[in-house]
Coordinates of C-alpha atoms and ligand atoms in Angstrom, one line a residue:
X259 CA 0.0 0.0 0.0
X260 CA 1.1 3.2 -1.0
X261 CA -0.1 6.8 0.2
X262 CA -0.8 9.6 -1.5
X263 CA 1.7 11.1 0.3
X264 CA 4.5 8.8 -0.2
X265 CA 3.7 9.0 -4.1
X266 CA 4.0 13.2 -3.6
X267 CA 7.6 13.0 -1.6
X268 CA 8.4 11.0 -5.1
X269 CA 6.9 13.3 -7.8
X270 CA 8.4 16.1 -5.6
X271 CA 11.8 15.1 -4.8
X272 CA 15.2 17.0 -6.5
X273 CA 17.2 16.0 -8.3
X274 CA 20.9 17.7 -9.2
X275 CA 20.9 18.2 -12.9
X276 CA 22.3 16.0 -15.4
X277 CA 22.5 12.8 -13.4
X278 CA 21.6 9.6 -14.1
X279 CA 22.0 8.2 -10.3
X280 CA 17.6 8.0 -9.6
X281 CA 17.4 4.3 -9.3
X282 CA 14.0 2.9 -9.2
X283 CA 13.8 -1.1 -8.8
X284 CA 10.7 -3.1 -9.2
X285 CA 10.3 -6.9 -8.6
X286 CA 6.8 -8.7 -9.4
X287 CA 6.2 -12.4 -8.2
X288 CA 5.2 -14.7 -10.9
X289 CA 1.6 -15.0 -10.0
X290 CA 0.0 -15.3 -6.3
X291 CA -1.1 -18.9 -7.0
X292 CA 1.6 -20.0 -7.6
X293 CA 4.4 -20.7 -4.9
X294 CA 7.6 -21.0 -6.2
X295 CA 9.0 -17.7 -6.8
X296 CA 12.7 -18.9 -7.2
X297 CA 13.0 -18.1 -11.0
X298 CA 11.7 -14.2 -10.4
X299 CA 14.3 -13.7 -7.9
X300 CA 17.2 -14.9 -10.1
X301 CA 15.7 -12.8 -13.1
X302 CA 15.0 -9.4 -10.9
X303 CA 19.0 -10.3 -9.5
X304 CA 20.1 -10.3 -13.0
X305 CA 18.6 -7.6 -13.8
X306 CA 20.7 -5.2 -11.0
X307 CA 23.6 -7.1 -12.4
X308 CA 23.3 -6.3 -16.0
X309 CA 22.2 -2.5 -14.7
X310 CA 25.9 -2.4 -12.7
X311 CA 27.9 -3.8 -15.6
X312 CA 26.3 -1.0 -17.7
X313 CA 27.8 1.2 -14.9
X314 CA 31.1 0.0 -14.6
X315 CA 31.0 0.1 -18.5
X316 CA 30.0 3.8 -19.2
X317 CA 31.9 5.1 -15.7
X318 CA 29.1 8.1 -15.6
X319 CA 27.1 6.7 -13.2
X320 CA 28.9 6.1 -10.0
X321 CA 26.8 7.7 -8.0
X322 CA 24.2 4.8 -8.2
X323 CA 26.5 1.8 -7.7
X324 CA 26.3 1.8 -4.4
X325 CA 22.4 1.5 -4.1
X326 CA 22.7 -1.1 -6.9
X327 CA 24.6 -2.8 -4.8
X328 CA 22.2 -2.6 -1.9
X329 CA 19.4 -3.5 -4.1
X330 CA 21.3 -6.7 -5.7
X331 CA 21.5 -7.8 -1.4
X332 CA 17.9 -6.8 -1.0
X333 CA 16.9 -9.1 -3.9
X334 CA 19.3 -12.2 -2.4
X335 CA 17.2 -12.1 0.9
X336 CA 13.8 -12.1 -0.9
X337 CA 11.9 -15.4 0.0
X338 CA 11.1 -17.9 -2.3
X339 CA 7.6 -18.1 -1.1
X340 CA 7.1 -14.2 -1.1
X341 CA 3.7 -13.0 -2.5
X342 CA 3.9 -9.5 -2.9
X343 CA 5.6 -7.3 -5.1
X344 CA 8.2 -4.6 -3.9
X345 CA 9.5 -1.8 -5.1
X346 CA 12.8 0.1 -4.1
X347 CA 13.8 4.2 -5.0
X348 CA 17.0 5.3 -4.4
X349 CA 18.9 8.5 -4.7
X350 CA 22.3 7.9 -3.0
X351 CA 23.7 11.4 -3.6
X352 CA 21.1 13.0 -1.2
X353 CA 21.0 9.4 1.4
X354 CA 17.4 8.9 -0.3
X355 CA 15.8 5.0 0.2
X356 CA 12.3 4.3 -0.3
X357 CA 10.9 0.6 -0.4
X358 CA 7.2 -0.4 -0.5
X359 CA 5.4 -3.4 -0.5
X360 CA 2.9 -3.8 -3.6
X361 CA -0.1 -6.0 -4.6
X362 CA 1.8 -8.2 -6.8
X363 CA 0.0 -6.1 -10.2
X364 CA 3.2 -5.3 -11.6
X365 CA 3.5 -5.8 -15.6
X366 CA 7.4 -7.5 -14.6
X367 CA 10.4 -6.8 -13.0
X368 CA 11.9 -3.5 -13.3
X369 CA 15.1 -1.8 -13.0
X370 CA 15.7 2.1 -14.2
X371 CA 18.8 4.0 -13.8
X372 CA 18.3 7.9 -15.0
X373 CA 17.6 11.5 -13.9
X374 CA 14.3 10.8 -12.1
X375 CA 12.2 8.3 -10.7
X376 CA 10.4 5.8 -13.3
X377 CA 6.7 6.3 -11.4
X378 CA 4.6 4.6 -14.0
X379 CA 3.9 1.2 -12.1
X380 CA 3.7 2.7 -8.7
X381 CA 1.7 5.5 -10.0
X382 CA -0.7 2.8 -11.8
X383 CA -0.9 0.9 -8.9
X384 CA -2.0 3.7 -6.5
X385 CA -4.9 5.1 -9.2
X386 CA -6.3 1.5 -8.8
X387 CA -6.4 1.2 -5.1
X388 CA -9.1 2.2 -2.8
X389 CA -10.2 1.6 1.0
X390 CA -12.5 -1.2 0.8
X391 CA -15.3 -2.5 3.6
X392 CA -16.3 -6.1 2.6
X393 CA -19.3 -7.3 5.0
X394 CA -20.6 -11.2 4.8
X395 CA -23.8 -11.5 6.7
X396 CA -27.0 -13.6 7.0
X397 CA -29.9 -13.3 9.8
X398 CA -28.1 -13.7 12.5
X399 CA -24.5 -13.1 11.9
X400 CA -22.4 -10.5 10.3
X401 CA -18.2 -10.5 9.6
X402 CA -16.8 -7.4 8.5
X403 CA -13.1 -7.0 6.6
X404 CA -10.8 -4.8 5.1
X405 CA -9.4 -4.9 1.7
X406 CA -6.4 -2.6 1.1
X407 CA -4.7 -3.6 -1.7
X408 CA -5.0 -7.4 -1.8
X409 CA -4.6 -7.5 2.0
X410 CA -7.7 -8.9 4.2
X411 CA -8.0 -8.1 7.9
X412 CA -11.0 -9.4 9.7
X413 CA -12.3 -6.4 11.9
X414 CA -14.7 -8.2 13.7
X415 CA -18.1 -9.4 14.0
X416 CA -22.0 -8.8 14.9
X417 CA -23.8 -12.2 16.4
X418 CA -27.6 -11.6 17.2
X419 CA -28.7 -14.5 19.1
X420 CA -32.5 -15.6 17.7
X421 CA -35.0 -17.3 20.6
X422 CA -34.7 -21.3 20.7
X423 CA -36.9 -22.5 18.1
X424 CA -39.6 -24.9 19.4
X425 CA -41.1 -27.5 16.5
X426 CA -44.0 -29.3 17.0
X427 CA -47.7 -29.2 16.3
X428 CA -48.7 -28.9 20.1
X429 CA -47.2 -26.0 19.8
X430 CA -48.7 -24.1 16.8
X431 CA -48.9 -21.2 18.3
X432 CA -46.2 -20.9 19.8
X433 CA -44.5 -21.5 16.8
X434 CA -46.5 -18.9 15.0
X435 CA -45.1 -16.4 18.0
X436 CA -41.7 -17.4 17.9
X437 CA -41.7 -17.1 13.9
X438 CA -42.5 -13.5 14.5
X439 CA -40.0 -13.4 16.7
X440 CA -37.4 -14.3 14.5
X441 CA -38.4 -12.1 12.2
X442 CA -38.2 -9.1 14.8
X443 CA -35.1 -10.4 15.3
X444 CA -33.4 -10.7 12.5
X445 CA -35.0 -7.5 11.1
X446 CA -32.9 -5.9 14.1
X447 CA -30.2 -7.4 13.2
X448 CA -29.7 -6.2 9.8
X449 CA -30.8 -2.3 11.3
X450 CA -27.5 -2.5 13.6
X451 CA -25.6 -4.1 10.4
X452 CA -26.8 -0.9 8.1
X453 CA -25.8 1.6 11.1
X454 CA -22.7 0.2 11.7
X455 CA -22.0 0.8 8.0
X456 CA -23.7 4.2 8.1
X457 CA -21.5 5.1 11.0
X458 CA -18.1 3.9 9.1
X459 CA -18.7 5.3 5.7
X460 CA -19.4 8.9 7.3
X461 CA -16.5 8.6 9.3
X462 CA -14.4 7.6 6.0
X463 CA -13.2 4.0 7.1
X464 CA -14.1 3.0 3.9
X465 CA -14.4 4.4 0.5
X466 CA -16.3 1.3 -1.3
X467 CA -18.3 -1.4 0.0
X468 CA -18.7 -5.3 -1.5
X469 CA -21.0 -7.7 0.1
X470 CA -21.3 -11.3 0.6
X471 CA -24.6 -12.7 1.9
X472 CA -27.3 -15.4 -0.1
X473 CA -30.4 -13.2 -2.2
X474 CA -32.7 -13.7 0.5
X475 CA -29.8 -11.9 3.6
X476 CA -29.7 -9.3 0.5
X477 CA -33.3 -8.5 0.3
X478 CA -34.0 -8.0 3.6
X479 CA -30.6 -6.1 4.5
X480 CA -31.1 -3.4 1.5
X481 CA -34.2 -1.8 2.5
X482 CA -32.9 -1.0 5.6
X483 CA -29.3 0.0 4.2
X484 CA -29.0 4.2 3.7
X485 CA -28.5 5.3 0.3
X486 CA -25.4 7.1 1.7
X487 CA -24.3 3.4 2.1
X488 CA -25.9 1.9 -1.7
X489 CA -24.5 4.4 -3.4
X490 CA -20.5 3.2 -2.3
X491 CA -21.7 -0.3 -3.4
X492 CA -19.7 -2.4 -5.8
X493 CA -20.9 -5.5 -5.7
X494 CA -22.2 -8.5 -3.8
X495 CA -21.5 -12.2 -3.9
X496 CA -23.0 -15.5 -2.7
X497 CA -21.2 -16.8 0.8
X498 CA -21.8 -18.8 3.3
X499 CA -20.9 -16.4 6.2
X500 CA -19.6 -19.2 9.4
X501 CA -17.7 -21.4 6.8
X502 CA -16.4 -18.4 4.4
X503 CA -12.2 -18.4 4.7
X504 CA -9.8 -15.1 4.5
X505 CA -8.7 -16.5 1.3
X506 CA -12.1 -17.0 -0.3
X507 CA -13.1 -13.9 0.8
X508 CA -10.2 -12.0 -0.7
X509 CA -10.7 -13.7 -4.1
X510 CA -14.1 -12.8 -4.1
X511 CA -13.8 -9.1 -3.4
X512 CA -11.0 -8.5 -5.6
X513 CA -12.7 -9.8 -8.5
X514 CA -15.6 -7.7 -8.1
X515 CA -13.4 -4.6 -7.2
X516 CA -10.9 -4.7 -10.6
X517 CA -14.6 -5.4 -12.8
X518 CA -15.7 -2.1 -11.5
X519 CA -12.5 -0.7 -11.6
X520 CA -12.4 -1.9 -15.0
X521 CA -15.8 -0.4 -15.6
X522 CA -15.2 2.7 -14.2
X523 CA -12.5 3.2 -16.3
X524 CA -14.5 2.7 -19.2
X525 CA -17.0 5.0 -18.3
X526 CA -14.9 7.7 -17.9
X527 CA -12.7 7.1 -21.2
X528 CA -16.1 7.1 -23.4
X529 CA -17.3 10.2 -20.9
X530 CA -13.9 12.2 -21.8
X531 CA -14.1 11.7 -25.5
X532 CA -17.7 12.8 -25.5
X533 CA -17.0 15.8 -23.7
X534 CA -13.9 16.8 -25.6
X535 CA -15.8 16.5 -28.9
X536 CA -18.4 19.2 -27.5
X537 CA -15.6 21.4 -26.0
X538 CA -16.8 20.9 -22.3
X539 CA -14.9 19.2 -19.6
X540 CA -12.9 16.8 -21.7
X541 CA -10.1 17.0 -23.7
X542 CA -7.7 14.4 -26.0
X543 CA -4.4 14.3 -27.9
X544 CA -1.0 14.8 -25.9
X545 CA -0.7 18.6 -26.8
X546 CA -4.7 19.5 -25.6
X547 CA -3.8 17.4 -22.3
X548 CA 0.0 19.2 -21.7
X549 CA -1.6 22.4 -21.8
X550 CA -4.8 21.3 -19.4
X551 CA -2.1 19.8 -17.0
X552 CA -0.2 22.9 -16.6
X553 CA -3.8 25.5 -16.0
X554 CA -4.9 22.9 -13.7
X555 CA -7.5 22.1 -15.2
X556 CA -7.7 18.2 -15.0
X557 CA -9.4 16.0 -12.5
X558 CA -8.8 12.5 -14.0
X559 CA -5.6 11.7 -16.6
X560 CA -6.3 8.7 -18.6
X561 CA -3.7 6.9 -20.4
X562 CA -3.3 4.4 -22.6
X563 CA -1.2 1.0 -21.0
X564 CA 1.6 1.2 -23.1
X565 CA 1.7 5.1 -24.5
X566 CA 4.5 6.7 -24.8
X567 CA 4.8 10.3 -26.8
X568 CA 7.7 12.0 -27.5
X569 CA 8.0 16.2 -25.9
X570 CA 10.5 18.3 -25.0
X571 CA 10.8 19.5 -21.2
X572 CA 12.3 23.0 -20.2
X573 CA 15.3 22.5 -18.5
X574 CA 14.2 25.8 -16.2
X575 CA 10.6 26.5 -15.5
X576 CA 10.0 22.4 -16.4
X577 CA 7.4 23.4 -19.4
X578 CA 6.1 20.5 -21.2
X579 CA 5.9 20.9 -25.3
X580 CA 4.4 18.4 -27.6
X581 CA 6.2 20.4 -30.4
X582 CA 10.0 19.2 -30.4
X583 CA 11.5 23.3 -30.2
X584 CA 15.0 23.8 -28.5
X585 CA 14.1 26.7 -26.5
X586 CA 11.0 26.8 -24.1
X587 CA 7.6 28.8 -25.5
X588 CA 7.3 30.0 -21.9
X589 CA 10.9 31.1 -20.2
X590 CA 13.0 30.8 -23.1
X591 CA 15.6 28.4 -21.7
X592 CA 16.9 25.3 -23.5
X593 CA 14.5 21.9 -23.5
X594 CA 15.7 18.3 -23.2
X595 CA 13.7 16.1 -25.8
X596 CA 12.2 12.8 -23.5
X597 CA 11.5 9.9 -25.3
X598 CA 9.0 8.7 -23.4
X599 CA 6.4 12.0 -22.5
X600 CA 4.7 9.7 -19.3
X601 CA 7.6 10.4 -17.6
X602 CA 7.0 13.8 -17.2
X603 CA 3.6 14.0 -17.2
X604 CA 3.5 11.6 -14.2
X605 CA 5.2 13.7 -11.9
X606 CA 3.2 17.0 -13.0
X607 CA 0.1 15.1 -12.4
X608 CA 1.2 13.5 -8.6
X609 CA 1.9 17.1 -7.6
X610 CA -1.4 18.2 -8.7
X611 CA -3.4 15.8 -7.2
X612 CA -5.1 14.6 -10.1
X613 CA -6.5 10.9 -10.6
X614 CA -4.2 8.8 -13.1
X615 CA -5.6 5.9 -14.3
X616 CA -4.2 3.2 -16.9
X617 CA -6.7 1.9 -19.8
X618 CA -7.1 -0.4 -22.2
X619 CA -10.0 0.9 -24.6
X620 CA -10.4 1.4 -28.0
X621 CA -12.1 4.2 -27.7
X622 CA -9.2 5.9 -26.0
X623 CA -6.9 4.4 -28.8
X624 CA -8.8 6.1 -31.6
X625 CA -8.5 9.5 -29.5
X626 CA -4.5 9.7 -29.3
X627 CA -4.5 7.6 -26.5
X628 CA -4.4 9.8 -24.2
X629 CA -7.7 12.1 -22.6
X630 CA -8.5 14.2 -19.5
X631 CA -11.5 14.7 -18.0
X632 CA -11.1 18.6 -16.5
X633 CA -12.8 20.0 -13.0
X634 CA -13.0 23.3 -14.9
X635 CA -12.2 24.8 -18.4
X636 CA -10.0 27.7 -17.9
X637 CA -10.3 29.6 -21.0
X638 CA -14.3 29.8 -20.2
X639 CA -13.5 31.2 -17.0
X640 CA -16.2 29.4 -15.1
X641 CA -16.9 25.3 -14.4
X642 CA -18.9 23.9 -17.4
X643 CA -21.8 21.8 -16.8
X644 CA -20.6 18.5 -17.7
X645 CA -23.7 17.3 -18.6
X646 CA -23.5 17.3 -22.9
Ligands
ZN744 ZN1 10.8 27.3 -19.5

C-alpha cells in the first residue's frame, strides 16, 4: 500500500541536474497462486547485475553503484515463497531510500537508472487502489473486513442471538409467536448491520463497499441500508458467512473490485471523449492534455497502457511541449527532448493531485491515447456543466 503522500515525496523530490543516479527497482512475483518464486528472484537479481555492468561500462554513473549494490543484497534475501511485489527508490547522492510493499499487479520486474524516478507502475498501482469494507452476513450473523490492496484483515463481528426455536404441532402457536419473533429479530439485526456501515462510511473508514450474503440476507438487508451506504456499493456475492475463509473472501472481493474498476474506467474514457468533442470538460491528444495539465485544469488523466509520446521539457521552468523546439515557448531556456512523455507527465500530475488511471479501450486508442476529463475549463473562466 502506498499513500498519497509517499507517491507526492516521489513526484516532488530534487534531483541535481544532469545525473543519471535515480534508481527505481521493481520486482513482481510470478503469479500469487503460484508458490515457487525462485526463477523471479534470479531474473529481478540479474537484472541489478546487467544495470551495474552498464555502470562500470560507461563510468558516468557512479553515483548509483552503491544503491545497486544494496538493491542486488535486498533481492538475495527475498523469500522464495514471497507473494507481494516490492519496489525500491533510491537517490544515494542525497541518502534517499524508499521501499514499499505492492499488490503483486506489476506488468514484470523492473530496473531504471536515470535523472528521475520511473513512477509509472507505482503511480498505476496507487490510481487503482481504494479503502474497501467487505461485509458477509445472513440473519443472525455479520463479519466485516478490510481490503487494502489485496490484504484482508478481519475487523470483527455482529452475532444476534435468535430465541430457541420450538417445532412441534402442540405448539402451533407458539411456533406462530416465535416465527415473528425471528423475524423481529433478525430485522434488528440487519438495522445494527446498516448503522454500523452508516457510522463507518461517514466517518471515512471505507471508501467502497462489497457484500457477501445469499439473495434472500440481500433482500432483507437493502431496505434497511442508507442510500449514503448503496451508493459506495460495488458489488455483492454469494457466501456462506460461518464457513467463508480469509482467502475465499479475498478472491471474491477483488474480483468484483478490478470489474468495476475496470468499468469505471470505461466509463470515464467514453465520458472524456464525448466531452472533448463538444468542447466541455474533456479534452484528448497529448498537446490539448499538456496544456490542461499545466492551467490545472484536470481532474482525471487517462492513459493508454503502453503510451509513450515524444516532448520536449524546459530544463528551467520544467514546461512540457508536444512540439519538439529547443528553446522553451514559456521562459525561453533550453529543453531536453524525453523519449517517453509519461515520464513527465507523471510527476506533474502527482503534484497536482489529479486521478491517473491506466486503460485499455479502444475508444481511448482512436483518440491519441491519451484524454482528460477537466474539473473546470480555464479559458471559459467558469466550471462547465458536464452534462452534454
Ligand atoms: Zn521554461
Amino acid at each position: 500500500m502506498v499513500t498519497r503522500e509517499e507517491l507526492r515525496e516521489l513526484a516532488q523530490f530534487r534531483f541535481q541536474n544532469g545525473d543519471n543516479c535515480a534508481v527505481s527497482f521493481y520486482f513482481q512475483p510470478r503469479t500469487p497462486l503460484n508458490k515457487a518464486h525462485r526463477e523471479e528472484i534470479i531474473q529481478a537479481k540479474d537484472l541489478v547485475r546487467s544495470g551495474l555492468r552498464t555502470m562500470n561500462g560507461n563510468g558516468n554513473d557512479e553515483c548509483a553503484k552503491a544503491d545497486l549494490d544494496k538493491i542486488l543484497a535486498l533481492a538475495q534475501g527475498l523469500p522464495s515463497d514471497r507473494p507481494r511485489a516490492k519496489a525500491v527508490f533510491a537517490y544515494g547522492k542525497a541518502n534517499f531510500w524508499r521501499e514499499f510493499d505492492l499488490p503483486p499487479d506489476l506488468p514484470q520486474s523492473q530496473l531504471f537508472v536515470g535523472q528521475r524516478f520511473h513512477l509509472k507502475p507505482l503511480a498505476s498501482i496507487f490510481g487503482a487502489q481504494s479503502k474497501l469494507c467487505v461485509v458477509l452476513l445472513d440473519r443472525r450473523k455479520a463479519r466485516l473486513f478490510a481490503l487494502r490492496a489485496d490484504e484482508l484483515v478481519e475487523l470483527g463481528s455482529l452475532v444476534h442471538r435468535l430465541p430457541r426455536r420450538i417445532s412441534s404441532d402442540r405448539h402451533a402457536f407458539k411456533d406462530d409467536h416465535l416465527g415473528r419473533k425471528t423475524a423481529d429479530e433478525a430485522m434488528h439485526h440487519y438495522k445494527q448491520i446498516a448503522a454500523r456501515l452508516k457510522d463507518q462510511a461517514e466517518a471515512g473508514v471505507w471508501e467502497k463497499l462489497i457484500v457477501g450474503c445469499h439473495d434472500t440476507n440481500w433482500a432483507e438487508l437493502e431496505t434497511h441500508l442508507h442510500n449514503y451506504v448503496k451508493e459506495r456499493l460495488l458489488g455483492r456475492f454469494s457466501i456462506d458467512v460461518a464457513s467463508a475463509t480469509c482467502d475465499e473472501v479475498r478472491e471474491r472481493a477483488v474480483r468484483i473490485f478490478h470489474e468495476s474498476l475496470d468499468c469505471r474506467r470505461h466509463e470515464l474514457v467514453h465520458l472524456a471523449v464525448s466531452q472533448a468533442r463538444g468542447h466541455r470538460r474533456g479534452v484528448t491528444g497529448l498537446r490539448r492534455v499538456l496544456r490542461a495539465l499545466e492551467l490545472g485544469e484536470v481532474q482525471t488523466l487517462l492513459m493508454g497502457e503502453n503510451y509513450i509520446g515524444q516532448a520536449v521539457e524546459c530544463t528551467k521552468c520544467g514546461h512540457l511541449d508536444s512540439h519538439i523546439v529547443r528553446y522553451c515557448s514559456v521562459c525561453g531556456s533550453s529543453t531536453l527532448k524525453i523519449d517517453d512523455v509519461s515520464e513527465g507527465i507523471i510527476p506533474l500530475a502527482i503534484r497536482r493531485d489529479v486521478e491517473l488511471l491506466y486503460v485499455k479501450d479502444p475508444e481511448l486508442d482512436n483518440a491519441g491515447n491519451i484524454a482528460a476529463l477537466l474539473r473546470y475549463r480555464a479559458e471559459v473562466g467558469r466550471a462547465a456543466p458536464l452534462s452534454a
